[in-house]
Amino acid sequence: MSDKDDDAEGDTSVVTKTKPKTKRPPLYKVMLLNDDYTPMEFVVLVLEKFFGLNHAQSVEIMLTVHKKGLAVVGVFAFEIAETKVAQVMESARRNQHPLQCTMEKE
């Protein structure tokens, strides 16, 4: 066996041992919950404003919330999900609507 072969094997083992294992951060589902008082138009507006959805997408999600009781609006990193929940809740409160927005680990 020549020295060249030993060097190649040594390099491979070093690369294998030092390769970092990166773990993806957990993602969180942001959900809207149905209630009998919040106007459908307000829900559509919230979806457009805080989630960047177009009108058709917003209407579709709003109808899902209305018919099924809740809908996942998006999946985000923790801080983004937390911010979106806070924005929706604050907007609902300011407009005197009982709309609820929650998040849970995916």
PDB file of C-alpha atoms in Angstrom:
ATOM      1  CA  MET A   1       0.000   0.000   0.000  1.00  0.00           C
ATOM      2  CA  SER A   2       1.403   3.413  -0.924  1.00  0.00           C
ATOM      3  CA  ASP A   3       1.298   6.640   1.100  1.00  0.00           C
ATOM      4  CA  LYS A   4      -1.154   8.110  -1.398  1.00  0.00           C
ATOM      5  CA  ASP A   5      -3.807   5.540  -0.445  1.00  0.00           C
ATOM      6  CA  ASP A   6      -3.383   6.242   3.267  1.00  0.00           C
ATOM      7  CA  ASP A   7      -3.821   9.993   2.725  1.00  0.00           C
ATOM      8  CA  ALA A   8      -7.026   9.516   0.748  1.00  0.00           C
ATOM      9  CA  GLU A   9      -8.535   7.298   3.422  1.00  0.00           C
ATOM     10  CA  GLY A  10      -7.528   9.715   6.168  1.00  0.00           C
ATOM     11  CA  ASP A  11      -9.146  12.654   4.349  1.00  0.00           C
ATOM     12  CA  THR A  12     -12.402  10.751   3.923  1.00  0.00           C
ATOM     13  CA  SER A  13     -12.673   9.873   7.604  1.00  0.00           C
ATOM     14  CA  VAL A  14     -11.907  13.446   8.650  1.00  0.00           C
ATOM     15  CA  VAL A  15     -14.608  14.827   6.343  1.00  0.00           C
ATOM     16  CA  THR A  16     -17.112  12.284   7.664  1.00  0.00           C
ATOM     17  CA  LYS A  17     -16.369  13.088  11.289  1.00  0.00           C
ATOM     18  CA  THR A  18     -16.405  16.887  10.933  1.00  0.00           C
ATOM     19  CA  LYS A  19     -19.516  17.161   8.745  1.00  0.00           C
ATOM     20  CA  PRO A  20     -21.992  19.216  10.811  1.00  0.00           C
ATOM     21  CA  LYS A  21     -25.484  17.874  11.312  1.00  0.00           C
ATOM     22  CA  THR A  22     -27.846  20.808  10.963  1.00  0.00           C
ATOM     23  CA  LYS A  23     -31.301  20.345  12.410  1.00  0.00           C
ATOM     24  CA  ARG A  24     -34.216  22.211  10.888  1.00  0.00           C
ATOM     25  CA  PRO A  25     -36.092  24.433  13.323  1.00  0.00           C
ATOM     26  CA  PRO A  26     -39.596  23.198  14.139  1.00  0.00           C
ATOM     27  CA  LEU A  27     -42.433  24.726  12.136  1.00  0.00           C
ATOM     28  CA  TYR A  28     -45.754  25.938  13.491  1.00  0.00           C
ATOM     29  CA  LYS A  29     -49.207  25.894  11.919  1.00  0.00           C
ATOM     30  CA  VAL A  30     -51.170  29.134  12.226  1.00  0.00           C
ATOM     31  CA  MET A  31     -54.920  28.507  12.359  1.00  0.00           C
ATOM     32  CA  LEU A  32     -58.047  30.620  12.337  1.00  0.00           C
ATOM     33  CA  LEU A  33     -61.022  29.450  14.385  1.00  0.00           C
ATOM     34  CA  ASN A  34     -64.659  29.973  13.477  1.00  0.00           C
ATOM     35  CA  ASP A  35     -67.062  32.022  15.557  1.00  0.00           C
ATOM     36  CA  ASP A  36     -70.630  33.186  14.963  1.00  0.00           C
ATOM     37  CA  TYR A  37     -69.904  36.920  15.094  1.00  0.00           C
ATOM     38  CA  THR A  38     -66.843  37.919  13.060  1.00  0.00           C
ATOM     39  CA  PRO A  39     -67.922  39.072   9.592  1.00  0.00           C
ATOM     40  CA  MET A  40     -66.647  36.989   6.692  1.00  0.00           C
ATOM     41  CA  GLU A  41     -65.350  40.163   5.010  1.00  0.00           C
ATOM     42  CA  PHE A  42     -63.157  40.903   8.023  1.00  0.00           C
ATOM     43  CA  VAL A  43     -61.638  37.405   7.908  1.00  0.00           C
ATOM     44  CA  VAL A  44     -60.869  37.843   4.189  1.00  0.00           C
ATOM     45  CA  LEU A  45     -59.244  41.206   4.921  1.00  0.00           C
ATOM     46  CA  VAL A  46     -57.097  39.700   7.709  1.00  0.00           C
ATOM     47  CA  LEU A  47     -55.928  36.889   5.416  1.00  0.00           C
ATOM     48  CA  GLU A  48     -54.977  39.336   2.680  1.00  0.00           C
ATOM     49  CA  LYS A  49     -53.295  41.823   5.025  1.00  0.00           C
ATOM     50  CA  PHE A  50     -51.324  39.564   7.375  1.00  0.00           C
ATOM     51  CA  PHE A  51     -50.743  36.469   5.254  1.00  0.00           C
ATOM     52  CA  GLY A  52     -50.280  38.049   1.820  1.00  0.00           C
ATOM     53  CA  LEU A  53     -52.954  35.901   0.209  1.00  0.00           C
ATOM     54  CA  ASN A  54     -54.873  37.034  -2.828  1.00  0.00           C
ATOM     55  CA  HIS A  55     -58.630  37.579  -2.644  1.00  0.00           C
ATOM     56  CA  ALA A  56     -59.582  34.159  -4.060  1.00  0.00           C
ATOM     57  CA  GLN A  57     -57.255  32.311  -1.652  1.00  0.00           C
ATOM     58  CA  SER A  58     -58.572  34.363   1.266  1.00  0.00           C
ATOM     59  CA  VAL A  59     -62.205  33.631   0.412  1.00  0.00           C
ATOM     60  CA  GLU A  60     -61.428  29.912   0.092  1.00  0.00           C
ATOM     61  CA  ILE A  61     -59.744  29.761   3.520  1.00  0.00           C
ATOM     62  CA  MET A  62     -62.485  31.874   5.104  1.00  0.00           C
ATOM     63  CA  LEU A  63     -65.107  29.429   3.772  1.00  0.00           C
ATOM     64  CA  THR A  64     -63.106  26.492   5.146  1.00  0.00           C
ATOM     65  CA  VAL A  65     -63.032  28.165   8.568  1.00  0.00           C
ATOM     66  CA  HIS A  66     -66.772  28.823   8.314  1.00  0.00           C
ATOM     67  CA  LYS A  67     -67.683  25.264   7.268  1.00  0.00           C
ATOM     68  CA  LYS A  68     -65.153  23.174   9.201  1.00  0.00           C
ATOM     69  CA  GLY A  69     -64.617  25.309  12.300  1.00  0.00           C
ATOM     70  CA  LEU A  70     -60.942  26.035  11.643  1.00  0.00           C
ATOM     71  CA  ALA A  71     -58.352  26.185   8.894  1.00  0.00           C
ATOM     72  CA  VAL A  72     -54.588  26.220   8.707  1.00  0.00           C
ATOM     73  CA  VAL A  73     -53.587  29.542   7.172  1.00  0.00           C
ATOM     74  CA  GLY A  74     -49.873  28.850   6.888  1.00  0.00           C
ATOM     75  CA  VAL A  75     -46.847  27.103   8.360  1.00  0.00           C
ATOM     76  CA  PHE A  76     -43.989  29.223   9.680  1.00  0.00           C
ATOM     77  CA  ALA A  77     -40.945  29.316  11.945  1.00  0.00           C
ATOM     78  CA  PHE A  78     -41.888  29.981  15.580  1.00  0.00           C
ATOM     79  CA  GLU A  79     -41.202  33.736  15.653  1.00  0.00           C
ATOM     80  CA  ILE A  80     -43.081  34.391  12.422  1.00  0.00           C
ATOM     81  CA  ALA A  81     -46.058  32.281  13.518  1.00  0.00           C
ATOM     82  CA  GLU A  82     -46.128  34.041  16.886  1.00  0.00           C
ATOM     83  CA  THR A  83     -46.054  37.461  15.201  1.00  0.00           C
ATOM     84  CA  LYS A  84     -48.863  36.585  12.791  1.00  0.00           C
ATOM     85  CA  VAL A  85     -51.073  35.297  15.634  1.00  0.00           C
ATOM     86  CA  ALA A  86     -50.440  38.507  17.579  1.00  0.00           C
ATOM     87  CA  GLN A  87     -51.207  40.690  14.529  1.00  0.00           C
ATOM     88  CA  VAL A  88     -54.503  38.896  13.835  1.00  0.00           C
ATOM     89  CA  MET A  89     -55.580  38.967  17.487  1.00  0.00           C
ATOM     90  CA  GLU A  90     -54.730  42.664  17.851  1.00  0.00           C
ATOM     91  CA  SER A  91     -56.591  43.560  14.666  1.00  0.00           C
ATOM     92  CA  ALA A  92     -59.633  41.564  15.766  1.00  0.00           C
ATOM     93  CA  ARG A  93     -59.570  43.232  19.198  1.00  0.00           C
ATOM     94  CA  ARG A  94     -59.228  46.732  17.681  1.00  0.00           C
ATOM     95  CA  ASN A  95     -62.191  46.017  15.426  1.00  0.00           C
ATOM     96  CA  GLN A  96     -64.205  44.463  18.276  1.00  0.00           C
ATOM     97  CA  HIS A  97     -64.424  40.996  16.702  1.00  0.00           C
ATOM     98  CA  PRO A  98     -64.001  37.759  18.671  1.00  0.00           C
ATOM     99  CA  LEU A  99     -61.888  36.142  15.906  1.00  0.00           C
ATOM    100  CA  GLN A 100     -59.365  33.689  17.350  1.00  0.00           C
ATOM    101  CA  CYS A 101     -56.025  32.767  15.823  1.00  0.00           C
ATOM    102  CA  THR A 102     -53.795  30.058  17.290  1.00  0.00           C
ATOM    103  CA  MET A 103     -50.612  28.201  16.516  1.00  0.00           C
ATOM    104  CA  GLU A 104     -49.392  24.681  17.174  1.00  0.00           C
ATOM    105  CA  LYS A 105     -46.269  22.711  16.399  1.00  0.00           C
ATOM    106  CA  GLU A 106     -46.517  20.929  13.059  1.00  0.00           C
TER     107      GLU A 106
END
